[in-house]
PDB file of C-alpha atoms in Angstrom:
ATOM      1  CA  UNK A 258      73.232 141.281 104.212  1.00  0.00           C
ATOM      2  CA  UNK A 259      75.443 140.577 101.161  1.00  0.00           C
ATOM      3  CA  UNK A 260      78.777 140.695 103.248  1.00  0.00           C
ATOM      4  CA  UNK A 261      77.356 138.158 105.695  1.00  0.00           C
ATOM      5  CA  UNK A 262      76.418 135.770 102.923  1.00  0.00           C
ATOM      6  CA  UNK A 263      80.016 136.006 101.296  1.00  0.00           C
ATOM      7  CA  UNK A 264      81.531 135.148 104.855  1.00  0.00           C
ATOM      8  CA  UNK A 265      79.226 132.264 105.451  1.00  0.00           C
ATOM      9  CA  UNK A 266      80.019 130.892 102.007  1.00  0.00           C
ATOM     10  CA  UNK A 267      83.616 131.243 102.373  1.00  0.00           C
ATOM     11  CA  UNK A 268      83.615 129.565 105.720  1.00  0.00           C
ATOM     12  CA  UNK A 269      82.065 126.388 104.190  1.00  0.00           C
ATOM     13  CA  UNK A 270      84.803 126.059 101.502  1.00  0.00           C
ATOM     14  CA  UNK A 271      88.093 124.688 102.698  1.00  0.00           C
ATOM     15  CA  UNK A 272      90.968 122.762 101.293  1.00  0.00           C
ATOM     16  CA  UNK A 273      91.026 119.225 102.551  1.00  0.00           C
ATOM     17  CA  UNK A 274      94.000 116.763 101.837  1.00  0.00           C
ATOM     18  CA  UNK A 275      93.422 113.433 100.195  1.00  0.00           C
ATOM     19  CA  UNK A 276      95.380 110.334  99.191  1.00  0.00           C
ATOM     20  CA  UNK A 277      94.728 107.088  97.223  1.00  0.00           C
ATOM     21  CA  UNK A 278      96.718 103.893  97.947  1.00  0.00           C
ATOM     22  CA  UNK A 279      96.519 101.070  95.486  1.00  0.00           C
ATOM     23  CA  UNK A 280      97.145  97.363  95.760  1.00  0.00           C
ATOM     24  CA  UNK A 281     100.849  97.315  95.577  1.00  0.00           C
ATOM     25  CA  UNK A 282     102.868 100.023  97.457  1.00  0.00           C
ATOM     26  CA  UNK A 283     102.639 101.749 100.709  1.00  0.00           C
ATOM     27  CA  UNK A 284     102.749 105.141  99.082  1.00  0.00           C
ATOM     28  CA  UNK A 285     100.014 107.046  97.465  1.00  0.00           C
ATOM     29  CA  UNK A 286      99.232 106.676  93.761  1.00  0.00           C
ATOM     30  CA  UNK A 287      97.532 110.063  93.848  1.00  0.00           C
ATOM     31  CA  UNK A 288      97.366 112.740  96.534  1.00  0.00           C
ATOM     32  CA  UNK A 289      96.629 116.492  96.845  1.00  0.00           C
ATOM     33  CA  UNK A 290      94.439 119.196  98.297  1.00  0.00           C
ATOM     34  CA  UNK A 291      91.012 119.994  97.215  1.00  0.00           C
ATOM     35  CA  UNK A 292      88.967 123.134  97.793  1.00  0.00           C
ATOM     36  CA  UNK A 293      85.852 121.528  99.453  1.00  0.00           C
ATOM     37  CA  UNK A 294      82.460 122.510 100.178  1.00  0.00           C
ATOM     38  CA  UNK A 295      82.284 121.093 103.681  1.00  0.00           C
ATOM     39  CA  UNK A 296      78.420 120.803 103.525  1.00  0.00           C
ATOM     40  CA  UNK A 297      78.717 118.022 100.902  1.00  0.00           C
ATOM     41  CA  UNK A 298      79.285 114.418 101.950  1.00  0.00           C
ATOM     42  CA  UNK A 299      82.574 112.686 101.843  1.00  0.00           C
ATOM     43  CA  UNK A 300      81.212 110.443  98.961  1.00  0.00           C
ATOM     44  CA  UNK A 301      80.133 113.430  96.881  1.00  0.00           C
ATOM     45  CA  UNK A 302      83.528 115.310  97.476  1.00  0.00           C
ATOM     46  CA  UNK A 303      85.418 112.193  96.620  1.00  0.00           C
ATOM     47  CA  UNK A 304      83.666 112.109  93.139  1.00  0.00           C
ATOM     48  CA  UNK A 305      84.552 115.774  92.644  1.00  0.00           C
ATOM     49  CA  UNK A 306      88.310 115.046  93.665  1.00  0.00           C
ATOM     50  CA  UNK A 307      88.417 112.048  91.216  1.00  0.00           C
ATOM     51  CA  UNK A 308      86.772 114.043  88.385  1.00  0.00           C
ATOM     52  CA  UNK A 309      89.013 117.138  88.998  1.00  0.00           C
ATOM     53  CA  UNK A 310      92.017 115.083  88.853  1.00  0.00           C
ATOM     54  CA  UNK A 311      91.023 112.839  85.949  1.00  0.00           C
ATOM     55  CA  UNK A 312      91.218 109.704  88.247  1.00  0.00           C
ATOM     56  CA  UNK A 313      89.049 106.875  86.735  1.00  0.00           C
ATOM     57  CA  UNK A 314      86.543 105.247  89.071  1.00  0.00           C
ATOM     58  CA  UNK A 315      83.306 103.340  89.127  1.00  0.00           C
ATOM     59  CA  UNK A 316      80.913 104.136  91.791  1.00  0.00           C
ATOM     60  CA  UNK A 317      78.754 106.792  93.345  1.00  0.00           C
ATOM     61  CA  UNK A 318      78.712 108.975  96.451  1.00  0.00           C
ATOM     62  CA  UNK A 319      77.102 105.968  98.349  1.00  0.00           C
ATOM     63  CA  UNK A 320      80.179 103.933  97.529  1.00  0.00           C
ATOM     64  CA  UNK A 321      83.175 103.199  95.233  1.00  0.00           C
ATOM     65  CA  UNK A 322      83.639 100.008  93.312  1.00  0.00           C
ATOM     66  CA  UNK A 323      86.722 100.764  91.533  1.00  0.00           C
ATOM     67  CA  UNK A 324      89.431 103.440  91.517  1.00  0.00           C
ATOM     68  CA  UNK A 325      92.280 103.573  88.986  1.00  0.00           C
ATOM     69  CA  UNK A 326      90.747 100.615  87.110  1.00  0.00           C
ATOM     70  CA  UNK A 327      90.904  98.179  89.973  1.00  0.00           C
ATOM     71  CA  UNK A 328      89.131  94.948  89.320  1.00  0.00           C
ATOM     72  CA  UNK A 329      85.442  94.374  90.344  1.00  0.00           C
ATOM     73  CA  UNK A 330      83.249  91.431  90.588  1.00  0.00           C
ATOM     74  CA  UNK A 331      84.830  87.997  90.488  1.00  0.00           C
ATOM     75  CA  UNK A 332      88.082  89.578  89.249  1.00  0.00           C
ATOM     76  CA  UNK A 333      88.512  91.135  92.826  1.00  0.00           C
ATOM     77  CA  UNK A 334      88.579  87.743  94.662  1.00  0.00           C
ATOM     78  CA  UNK A 335      91.789  86.124  95.366  1.00  0.00           C
ATOM     79  CA  UNK A 336      91.561  82.372  96.175  1.00  0.00           C
ATOM     80  CA  UNK A 337      94.339  81.698  98.626  1.00  0.00           C
ATOM     81  CA  UNK A 338      93.433  77.894  99.306  1.00  0.00           C
ATOM     82  CA  UNK A 339      90.489  75.611  99.299  1.00  0.00           C
ATOM     83  CA  UNK A 340      89.372  77.145 102.589  1.00  0.00           C
ATOM     84  CA  UNK A 341      90.520  80.622 102.340  1.00  0.00           C
ATOM     85  CA  UNK A 342      89.906  83.663 100.129  1.00  0.00           C
ATOM     86  CA  UNK A 343      90.153  87.405  99.934  1.00  0.00           C
ATOM     87  CA  UNK A 344      87.616  89.778  98.709  1.00  0.00           C
ATOM     88  CA  UNK A 345      89.007  93.162  97.554  1.00  0.00           C
ATOM     89  CA  UNK A 346      87.456  96.538  97.339  1.00  0.00           C
ATOM     90  CA  UNK A 347      87.807 100.266  98.391  1.00  0.00           C
ATOM     91  CA  UNK A 348      87.730 101.447 101.827  1.00  0.00           C
ATOM     92  CA  UNK A 349      88.322 104.940 103.370  1.00  0.00           C
ATOM     93  CA  UNK A 350      89.498 106.781 106.505  1.00  0.00           C
ATOM     94  CA  UNK A 351      89.141 110.209 107.758  1.00  0.00           C
ATOM     95  CA  UNK A 352      92.027 111.345 109.765  1.00  0.00           C
ATOM     96  CA  UNK A 353      93.127 107.672 110.130  1.00  0.00           C
ATOM     97  CA  UNK A 354      89.924 106.383 111.382  1.00  0.00           C
ATOM     98  CA  UNK A 355      87.506 104.259 109.492  1.00  0.00           C
ATOM     99  CA  UNK A 356      83.956 105.385 109.840  1.00  0.00           C
ATOM    100  CA  UNK A 357      81.200 102.686 109.940  1.00  0.00           C
ATOM    101  CA  UNK A 358      78.965 104.676 107.680  1.00  0.00           C
ATOM    102  CA  UNK A 359      79.022 104.741 103.908  1.00  0.00           C
ATOM    103  CA  UNK A 360      80.719 107.850 102.475  1.00  0.00           C
ATOM    104  CA  UNK A 361      77.487 109.547 101.390  1.00  0.00           C
ATOM    105  CA  UNK A 362      76.425 109.593 105.055  1.00  0.00           C
ATOM    106  CA  UNK A 363      79.741 111.355 106.624  1.00  0.00           C
ATOM    107  CA  UNK A 364      80.787 114.960 106.235  1.00  0.00           C
ATOM    108  CA  UNK A 365      84.144 116.594 106.874  1.00  0.00           C
ATOM    109  CA  UNK A 366      84.360 118.580 110.100  1.00  0.00           C
ATOM    110  CA  UNK A 367      87.170 120.923 109.194  1.00  0.00           C
ATOM    111  CA  UNK A 368      89.701 121.914 106.640  1.00  0.00           C
ATOM    112  CA  UNK A 369      92.281 119.887 108.638  1.00  0.00           C
ATOM    113  CA  UNK A 370      90.623 116.573 107.759  1.00  0.00           C
ATOM    114  CA  UNK A 371      92.579 114.099 105.828  1.00  0.00           C
ATOM    115  CA  UNK A 372      90.683 111.681 103.467  1.00  0.00           C
ATOM    116  CA  UNK A 373      92.307 108.355 102.511  1.00  0.00           C
ATOM    117  CA  UNK A 374      91.052 106.010 100.029  1.00  0.00           C
ATOM    118  CA  UNK A 375      92.778 102.543  99.924  1.00  0.00           C
ATOM    119  CA  UNK A 376      92.421  99.204  98.190  1.00  0.00           C
ATOM    120  CA  UNK A 377      91.700  96.676 100.715  1.00  0.00           C
ATOM    121  CA  UNK A 378      90.791  93.082 101.391  1.00  0.00           C
ATOM    122  CA  UNK A 379      88.664  90.940 103.815  1.00  0.00           C
ATOM    123  CA  UNK A 380      89.653  87.415 104.432  1.00  0.00           C
ATOM    124  CA  UNK A 381      87.201  84.531 104.679  1.00  0.00           C
ATOM    125  CA  UNK A 382      88.929  81.391 106.231  1.00  0.00           C
ATOM    126  CA  UNK A 383      86.688  78.353 106.782  1.00  0.00           C
ATOM    127  CA  UNK A 384      83.604  80.361 105.923  1.00  0.00           C
ATOM    128  CA  UNK A 385      84.355  82.992 108.721  1.00  0.00           C
ATOM    129  CA  UNK A 386      85.361  86.563 108.002  1.00  0.00           C
ATOM    130  CA  UNK A 387      88.517  87.149 109.932  1.00  0.00           C
ATOM    131  CA  UNK A 388      89.428  90.767 109.014  1.00  0.00           C
ATOM    132  CA  UNK A 389      87.889  93.798 107.339  1.00  0.00           C
ATOM    133  CA  UNK A 390      89.466  96.666 105.156  1.00  0.00           C
ATOM    134  CA  UNK A 391      93.027  95.526 105.527  1.00  0.00           C
ATOM    135  CA  UNK A 392      95.225  97.497 103.132  1.00  0.00           C
ATOM    136  CA  UNK A 393      96.054  95.463 100.104  1.00  0.00           C
ATOM    137  CA  UNK A 394      99.607  96.745  99.956  1.00  0.00           C
ATOM    138  CA  UNK A 395     100.265  94.719 103.316  1.00  0.00           C
ATOM    139  CA  UNK A 396     100.423  91.601 101.152  1.00  0.00           C
ATOM    140  CA  UNK A 397     100.744  92.916  97.558  1.00  0.00           C
ATOM    141  CA  UNK A 398      99.036  89.920  95.992  1.00  0.00           C
ATOM    142  CA  UNK A 399     100.593  88.703  92.707  1.00  0.00           C
ATOM    143  CA  UNK A 400      97.066  88.772  91.098  1.00  0.00           C
ATOM    144  CA  UNK A 401      97.154  92.517  91.297  1.00  0.00           C
ATOM    145  CA  UNK A 402     100.858  93.387  91.520  1.00  0.00           C
ATOM    146  CA  UNK A 403     102.799  91.271  89.100  1.00  0.00           C
TER     147      UNK A 403
END
């Protein structure tokens, strides 16, 4: 029975690759691989990755408010004009696809999965949201990138 448990435990622990993109450049500010317990949620594993790599963050497995000391609250709003603003926050993808669920509701499916966290914006123009989770480095706003 013990050899079977060892094999089962080993099959649940795999190295997944991860990257974090900030507000200003289309290149990761942090990246690596992590020996992950695939029975845990993406949110829980993200916190483990941040802790293991001493990456500052604010948030929980349910969602991330700040990574690498990014602004939160009113400081994360960019006023473009009287009728347009951008609200910034953190989004994630797995294998290049953005799940609709929060990270605590998603699990990796294999060790080949790739996790990407990126600072992003959503634009409100004339009281209508026109986009969602657009990578912030697309525009590299002066507010964050001076």
